[in-house]
mmCIF file with all atom_site columns, C-alpha atoms in Angstrom:
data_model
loop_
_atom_site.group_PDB
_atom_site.id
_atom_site.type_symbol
_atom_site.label_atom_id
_atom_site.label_alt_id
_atom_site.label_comp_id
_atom_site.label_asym_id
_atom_site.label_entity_id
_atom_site.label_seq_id
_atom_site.pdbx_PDB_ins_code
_atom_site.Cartn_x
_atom_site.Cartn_y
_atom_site.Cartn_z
_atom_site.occupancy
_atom_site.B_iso_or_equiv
_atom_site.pdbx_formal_charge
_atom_site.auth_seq_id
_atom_site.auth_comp_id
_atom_site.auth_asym_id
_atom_site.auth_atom_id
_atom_site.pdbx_PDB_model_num
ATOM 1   C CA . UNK M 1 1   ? -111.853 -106.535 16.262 1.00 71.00 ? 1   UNK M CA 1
ATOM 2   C CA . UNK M 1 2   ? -108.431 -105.425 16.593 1.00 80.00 ? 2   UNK M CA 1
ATOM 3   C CA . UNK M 1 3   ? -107.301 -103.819 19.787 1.00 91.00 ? 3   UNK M CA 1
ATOM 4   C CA . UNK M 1 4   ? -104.857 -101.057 19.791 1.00 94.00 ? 4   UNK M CA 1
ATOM 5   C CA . UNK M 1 5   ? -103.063 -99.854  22.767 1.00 96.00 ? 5   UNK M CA 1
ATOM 6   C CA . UNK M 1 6   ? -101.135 -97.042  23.880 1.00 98.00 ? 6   UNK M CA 1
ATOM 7   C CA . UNK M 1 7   ? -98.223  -95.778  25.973 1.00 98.00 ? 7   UNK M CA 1
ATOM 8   C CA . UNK M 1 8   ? -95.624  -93.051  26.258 1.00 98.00 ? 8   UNK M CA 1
ATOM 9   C CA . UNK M 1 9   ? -97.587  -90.731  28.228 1.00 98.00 ? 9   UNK M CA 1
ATOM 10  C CA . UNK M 1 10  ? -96.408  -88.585  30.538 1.00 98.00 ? 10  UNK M CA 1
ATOM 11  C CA . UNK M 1 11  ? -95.566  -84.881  32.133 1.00 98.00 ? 11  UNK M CA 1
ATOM 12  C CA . UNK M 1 12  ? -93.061  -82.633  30.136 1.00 98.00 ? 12  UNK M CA 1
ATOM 13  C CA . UNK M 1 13  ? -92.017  -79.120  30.435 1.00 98.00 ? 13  UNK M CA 1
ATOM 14  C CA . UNK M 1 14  ? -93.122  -77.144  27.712 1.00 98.00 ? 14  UNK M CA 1
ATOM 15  C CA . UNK M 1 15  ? -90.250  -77.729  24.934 1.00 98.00 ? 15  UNK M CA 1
ATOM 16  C CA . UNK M 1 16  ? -89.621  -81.158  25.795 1.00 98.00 ? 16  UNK M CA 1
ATOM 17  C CA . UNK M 1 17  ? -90.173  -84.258  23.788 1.00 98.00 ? 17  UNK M CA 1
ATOM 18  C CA . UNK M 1 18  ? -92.067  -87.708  23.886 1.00 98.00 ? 18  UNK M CA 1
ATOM 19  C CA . UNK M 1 19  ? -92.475  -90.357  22.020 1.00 98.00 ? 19  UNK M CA 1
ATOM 20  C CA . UNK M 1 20  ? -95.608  -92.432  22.286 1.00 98.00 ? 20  UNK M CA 1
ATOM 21  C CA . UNK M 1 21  ? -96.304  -95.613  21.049 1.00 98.00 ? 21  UNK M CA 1
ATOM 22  C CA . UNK M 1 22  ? -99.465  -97.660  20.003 1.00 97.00 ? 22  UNK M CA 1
ATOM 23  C CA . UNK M 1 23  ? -99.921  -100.935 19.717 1.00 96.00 ? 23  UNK M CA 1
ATOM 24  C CA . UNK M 1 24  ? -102.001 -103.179 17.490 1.00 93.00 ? 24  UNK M CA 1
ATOM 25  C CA . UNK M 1 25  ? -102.690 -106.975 18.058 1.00 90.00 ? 25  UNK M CA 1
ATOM 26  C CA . UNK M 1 26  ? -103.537 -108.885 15.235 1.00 76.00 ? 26  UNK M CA 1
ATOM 27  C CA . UNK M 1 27  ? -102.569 -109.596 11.677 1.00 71.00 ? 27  UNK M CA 1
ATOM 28  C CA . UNK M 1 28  ? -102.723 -106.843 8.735  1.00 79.00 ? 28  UNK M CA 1
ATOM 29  C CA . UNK M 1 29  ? -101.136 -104.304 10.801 1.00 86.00 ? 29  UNK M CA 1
ATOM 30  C CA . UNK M 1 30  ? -98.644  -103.253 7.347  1.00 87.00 ? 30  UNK M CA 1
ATOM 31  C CA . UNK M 1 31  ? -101.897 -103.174 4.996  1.00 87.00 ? 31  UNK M CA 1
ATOM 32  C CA . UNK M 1 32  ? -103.478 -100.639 7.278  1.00 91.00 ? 32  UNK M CA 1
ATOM 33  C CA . UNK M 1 33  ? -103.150 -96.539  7.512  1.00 95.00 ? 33  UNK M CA 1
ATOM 34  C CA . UNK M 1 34  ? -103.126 -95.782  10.997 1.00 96.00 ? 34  UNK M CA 1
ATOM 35  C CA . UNK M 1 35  ? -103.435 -92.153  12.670 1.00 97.00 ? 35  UNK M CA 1
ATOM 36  C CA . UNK M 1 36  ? -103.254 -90.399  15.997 1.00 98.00 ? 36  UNK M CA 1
ATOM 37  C CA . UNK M 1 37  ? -105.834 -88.254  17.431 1.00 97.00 ? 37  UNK M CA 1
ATOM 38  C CA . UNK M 1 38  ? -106.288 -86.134  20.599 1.00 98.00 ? 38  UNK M CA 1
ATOM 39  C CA . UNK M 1 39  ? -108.744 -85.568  22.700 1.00 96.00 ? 39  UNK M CA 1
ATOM 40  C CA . UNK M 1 40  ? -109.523 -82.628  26.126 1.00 93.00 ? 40  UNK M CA 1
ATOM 41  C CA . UNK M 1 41  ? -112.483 -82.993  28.094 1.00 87.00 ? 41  UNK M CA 1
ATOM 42  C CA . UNK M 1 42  ? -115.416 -80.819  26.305 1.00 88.00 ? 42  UNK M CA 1
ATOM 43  C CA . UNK M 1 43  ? -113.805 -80.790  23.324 1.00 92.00 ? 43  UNK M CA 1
ATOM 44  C CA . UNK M 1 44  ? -113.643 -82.718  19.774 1.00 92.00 ? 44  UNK M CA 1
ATOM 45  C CA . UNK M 1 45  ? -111.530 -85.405  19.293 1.00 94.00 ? 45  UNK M CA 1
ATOM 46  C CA . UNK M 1 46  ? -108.557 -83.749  16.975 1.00 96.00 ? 46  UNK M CA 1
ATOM 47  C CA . UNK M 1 47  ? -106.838 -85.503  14.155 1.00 96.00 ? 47  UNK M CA 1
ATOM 48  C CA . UNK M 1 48  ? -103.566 -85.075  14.781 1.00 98.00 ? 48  UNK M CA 1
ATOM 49  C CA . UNK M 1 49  ? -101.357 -87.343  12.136 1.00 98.00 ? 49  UNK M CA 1
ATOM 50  C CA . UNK M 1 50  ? -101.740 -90.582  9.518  1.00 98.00 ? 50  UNK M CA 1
ATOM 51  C CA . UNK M 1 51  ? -99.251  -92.551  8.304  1.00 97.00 ? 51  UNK M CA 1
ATOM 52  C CA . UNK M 1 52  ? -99.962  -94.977  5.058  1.00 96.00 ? 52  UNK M CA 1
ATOM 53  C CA . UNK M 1 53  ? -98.735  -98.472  4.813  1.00 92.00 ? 53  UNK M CA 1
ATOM 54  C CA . UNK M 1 54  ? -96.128  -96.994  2.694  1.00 85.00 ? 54  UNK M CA 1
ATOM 55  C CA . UNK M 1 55  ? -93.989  -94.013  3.839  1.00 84.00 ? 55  UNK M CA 1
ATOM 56  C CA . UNK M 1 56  ? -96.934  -91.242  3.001  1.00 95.00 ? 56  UNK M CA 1
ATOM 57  C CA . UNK M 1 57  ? -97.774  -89.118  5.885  1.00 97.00 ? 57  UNK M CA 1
ATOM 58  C CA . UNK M 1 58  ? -99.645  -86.223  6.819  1.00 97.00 ? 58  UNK M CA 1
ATOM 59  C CA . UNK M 1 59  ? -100.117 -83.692  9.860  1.00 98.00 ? 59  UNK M CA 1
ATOM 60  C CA . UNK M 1 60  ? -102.494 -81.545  11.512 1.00 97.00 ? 60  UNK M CA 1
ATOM 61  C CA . UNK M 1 61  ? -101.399 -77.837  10.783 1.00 98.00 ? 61  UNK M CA 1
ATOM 62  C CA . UNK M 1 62  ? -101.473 -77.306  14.630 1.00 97.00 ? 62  UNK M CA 1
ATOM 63  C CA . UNK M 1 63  ? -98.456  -79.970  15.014 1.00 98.00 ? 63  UNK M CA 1
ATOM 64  C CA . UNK M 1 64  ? -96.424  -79.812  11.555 1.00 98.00 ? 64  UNK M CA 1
ATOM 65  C CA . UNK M 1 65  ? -92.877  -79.057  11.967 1.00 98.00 ? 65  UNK M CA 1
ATOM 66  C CA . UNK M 1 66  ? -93.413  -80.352  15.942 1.00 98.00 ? 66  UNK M CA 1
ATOM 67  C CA . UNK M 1 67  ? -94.232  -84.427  15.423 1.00 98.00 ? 67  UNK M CA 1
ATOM 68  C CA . UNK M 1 68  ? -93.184  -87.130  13.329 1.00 98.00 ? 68  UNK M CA 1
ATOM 69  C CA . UNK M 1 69  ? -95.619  -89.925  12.906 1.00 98.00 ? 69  UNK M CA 1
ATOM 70  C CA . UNK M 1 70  ? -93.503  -93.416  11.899 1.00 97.00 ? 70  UNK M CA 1
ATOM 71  C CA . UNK M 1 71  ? -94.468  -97.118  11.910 1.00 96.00 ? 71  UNK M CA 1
ATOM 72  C CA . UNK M 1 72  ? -92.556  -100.486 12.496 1.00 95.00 ? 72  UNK M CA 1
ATOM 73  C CA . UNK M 1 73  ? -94.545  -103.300 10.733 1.00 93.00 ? 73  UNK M CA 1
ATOM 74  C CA . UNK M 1 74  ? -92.498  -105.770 12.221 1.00 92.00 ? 74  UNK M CA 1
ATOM 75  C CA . UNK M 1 75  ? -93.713  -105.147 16.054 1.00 95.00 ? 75  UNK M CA 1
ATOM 76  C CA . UNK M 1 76  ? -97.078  -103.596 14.668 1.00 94.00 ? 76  UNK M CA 1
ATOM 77  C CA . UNK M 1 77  ? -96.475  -100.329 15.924 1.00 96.00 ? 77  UNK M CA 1
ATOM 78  C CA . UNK M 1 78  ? -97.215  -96.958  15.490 1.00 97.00 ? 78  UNK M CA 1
ATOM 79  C CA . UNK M 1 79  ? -95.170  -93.975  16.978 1.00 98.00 ? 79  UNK M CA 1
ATOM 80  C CA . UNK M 1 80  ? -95.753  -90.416  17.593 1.00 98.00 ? 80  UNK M CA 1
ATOM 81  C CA . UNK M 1 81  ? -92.548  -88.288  18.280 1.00 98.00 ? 81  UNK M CA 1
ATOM 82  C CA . UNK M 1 82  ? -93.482  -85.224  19.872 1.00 98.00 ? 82  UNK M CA 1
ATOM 83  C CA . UNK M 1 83  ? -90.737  -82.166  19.986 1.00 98.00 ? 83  UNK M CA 1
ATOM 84  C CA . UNK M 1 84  ? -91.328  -78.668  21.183 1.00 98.00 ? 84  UNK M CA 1
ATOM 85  C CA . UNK M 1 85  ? -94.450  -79.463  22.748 1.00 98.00 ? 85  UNK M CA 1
ATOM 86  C CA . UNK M 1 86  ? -96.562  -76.895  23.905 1.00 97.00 ? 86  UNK M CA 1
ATOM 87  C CA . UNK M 1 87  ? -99.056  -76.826  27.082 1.00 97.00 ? 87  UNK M CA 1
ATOM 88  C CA . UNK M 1 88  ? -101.842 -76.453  24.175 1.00 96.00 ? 88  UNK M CA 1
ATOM 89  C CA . UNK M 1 89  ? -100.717 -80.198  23.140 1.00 97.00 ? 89  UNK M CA 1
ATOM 90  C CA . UNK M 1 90  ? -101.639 -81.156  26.779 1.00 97.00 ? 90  UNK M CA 1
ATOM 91  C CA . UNK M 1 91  ? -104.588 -83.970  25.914 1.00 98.00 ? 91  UNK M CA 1
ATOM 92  C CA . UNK M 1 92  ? -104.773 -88.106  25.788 1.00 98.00 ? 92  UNK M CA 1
ATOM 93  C CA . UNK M 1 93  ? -103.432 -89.303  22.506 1.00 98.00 ? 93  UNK M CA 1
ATOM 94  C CA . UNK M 1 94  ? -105.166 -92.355  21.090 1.00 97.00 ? 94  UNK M CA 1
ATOM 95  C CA . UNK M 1 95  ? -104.668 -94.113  17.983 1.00 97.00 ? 95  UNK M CA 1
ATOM 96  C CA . UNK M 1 96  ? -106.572 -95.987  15.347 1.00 95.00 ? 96  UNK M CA 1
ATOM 97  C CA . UNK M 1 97  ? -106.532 -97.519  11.972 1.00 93.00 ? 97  UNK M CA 1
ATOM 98  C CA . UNK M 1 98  ? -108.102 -96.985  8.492  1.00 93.00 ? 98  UNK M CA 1
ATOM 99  C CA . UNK M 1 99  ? -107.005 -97.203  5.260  1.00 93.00 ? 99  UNK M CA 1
ATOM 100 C CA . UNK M 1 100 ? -105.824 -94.526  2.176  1.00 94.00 ? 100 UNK M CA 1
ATOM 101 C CA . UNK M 1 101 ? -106.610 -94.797  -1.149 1.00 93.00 ? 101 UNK M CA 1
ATOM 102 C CA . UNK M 1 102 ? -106.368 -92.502  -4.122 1.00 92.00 ? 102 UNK M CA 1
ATOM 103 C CA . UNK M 1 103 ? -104.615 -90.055  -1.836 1.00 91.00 ? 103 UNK M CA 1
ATOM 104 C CA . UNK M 1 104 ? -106.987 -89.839  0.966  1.00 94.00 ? 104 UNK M CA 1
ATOM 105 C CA . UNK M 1 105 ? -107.205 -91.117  4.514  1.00 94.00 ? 105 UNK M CA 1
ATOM 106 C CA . UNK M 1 106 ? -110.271 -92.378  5.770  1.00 95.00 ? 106 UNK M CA 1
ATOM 107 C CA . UNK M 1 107 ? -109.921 -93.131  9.695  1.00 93.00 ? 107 UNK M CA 1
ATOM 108 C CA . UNK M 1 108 ? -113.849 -93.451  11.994 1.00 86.00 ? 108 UNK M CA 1
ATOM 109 C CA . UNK M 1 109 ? -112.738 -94.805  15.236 1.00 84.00 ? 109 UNK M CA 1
ATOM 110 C CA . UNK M 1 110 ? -112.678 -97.041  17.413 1.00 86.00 ? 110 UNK M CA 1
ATOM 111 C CA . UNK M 1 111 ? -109.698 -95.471  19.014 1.00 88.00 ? 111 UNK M CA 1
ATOM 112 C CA . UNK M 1 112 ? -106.972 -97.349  21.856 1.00 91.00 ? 112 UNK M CA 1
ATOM 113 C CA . UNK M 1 113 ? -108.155 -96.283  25.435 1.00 94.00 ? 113 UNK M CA 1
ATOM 114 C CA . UNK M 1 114 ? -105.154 -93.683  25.142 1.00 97.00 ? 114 UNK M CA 1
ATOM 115 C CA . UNK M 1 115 ? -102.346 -91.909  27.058 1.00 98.00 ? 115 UNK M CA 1
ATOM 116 C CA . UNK M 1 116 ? -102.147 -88.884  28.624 1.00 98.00 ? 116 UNK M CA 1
ATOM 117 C CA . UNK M 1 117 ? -99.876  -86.244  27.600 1.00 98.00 ? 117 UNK M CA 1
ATOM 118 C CA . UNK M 1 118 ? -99.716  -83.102  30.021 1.00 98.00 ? 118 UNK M CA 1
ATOM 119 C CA . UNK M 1 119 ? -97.407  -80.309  29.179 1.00 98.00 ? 119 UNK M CA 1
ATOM 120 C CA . UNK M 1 120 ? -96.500  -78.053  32.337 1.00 94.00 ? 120 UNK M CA 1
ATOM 121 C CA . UNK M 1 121 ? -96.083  -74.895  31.904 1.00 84.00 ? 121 UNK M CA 1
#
């Protein structure tokens, strides 16, 4: 089982920026589609943004404009820039891979353990 960790967290004033990374050990990293999600305590994990193995990406309407999902197959990574955040973004960002086919994303977990993201306001 692959294992997929993240990092980047941290505290930001509302309209700042991060950039959080994630991690995957293994091989077949590049073949994969890998996401973000977000999760606050009594609430459902939210799909936030996927990223094919190709340059395809797509975005949670809550975040589109704001973040800009990107890979680098070489260090299997995944990154998740985050502009003009907003204290509603506050919530630990984990990642986790699936696949896309025929134009859809499929992604069911497991997710990294995450990183916190806490927006100040």
């Amino acid at each position: 089982q692959v294992q997929l960790v993240e990092s980047g967290g941290g505290l930001v004033q509302p309209g700042g920026s991060l950039r959080l990374s994630c991690v995957v050990s293994g091989s077949g990293f590049s073949t994969n589609a890998m996401a973000w999600y977000r999760r606050t305590p009594g609430n459902q994990r939210e799909w936030v943004a996927a990223i094919a193995s190709g340059s395809n990406t797509n975005y949670a309407d809550s975040v589109k404009g704001r973040f800009t999902i990107s890979r680098d197959n070489a260090k299997n990574t995944v990154y998740l820039q985050m502009d003009s955040l907003k204290p509603e973004d506050t919530a630990v960002y984990s990642c986790t891979a699936g696949s896309y086919r025929d134009g859809t994303y499929s992604f069911r977990g497991p997710w990294g353990q995450g990183t916190q993201v806490t927006v100040s306001s």
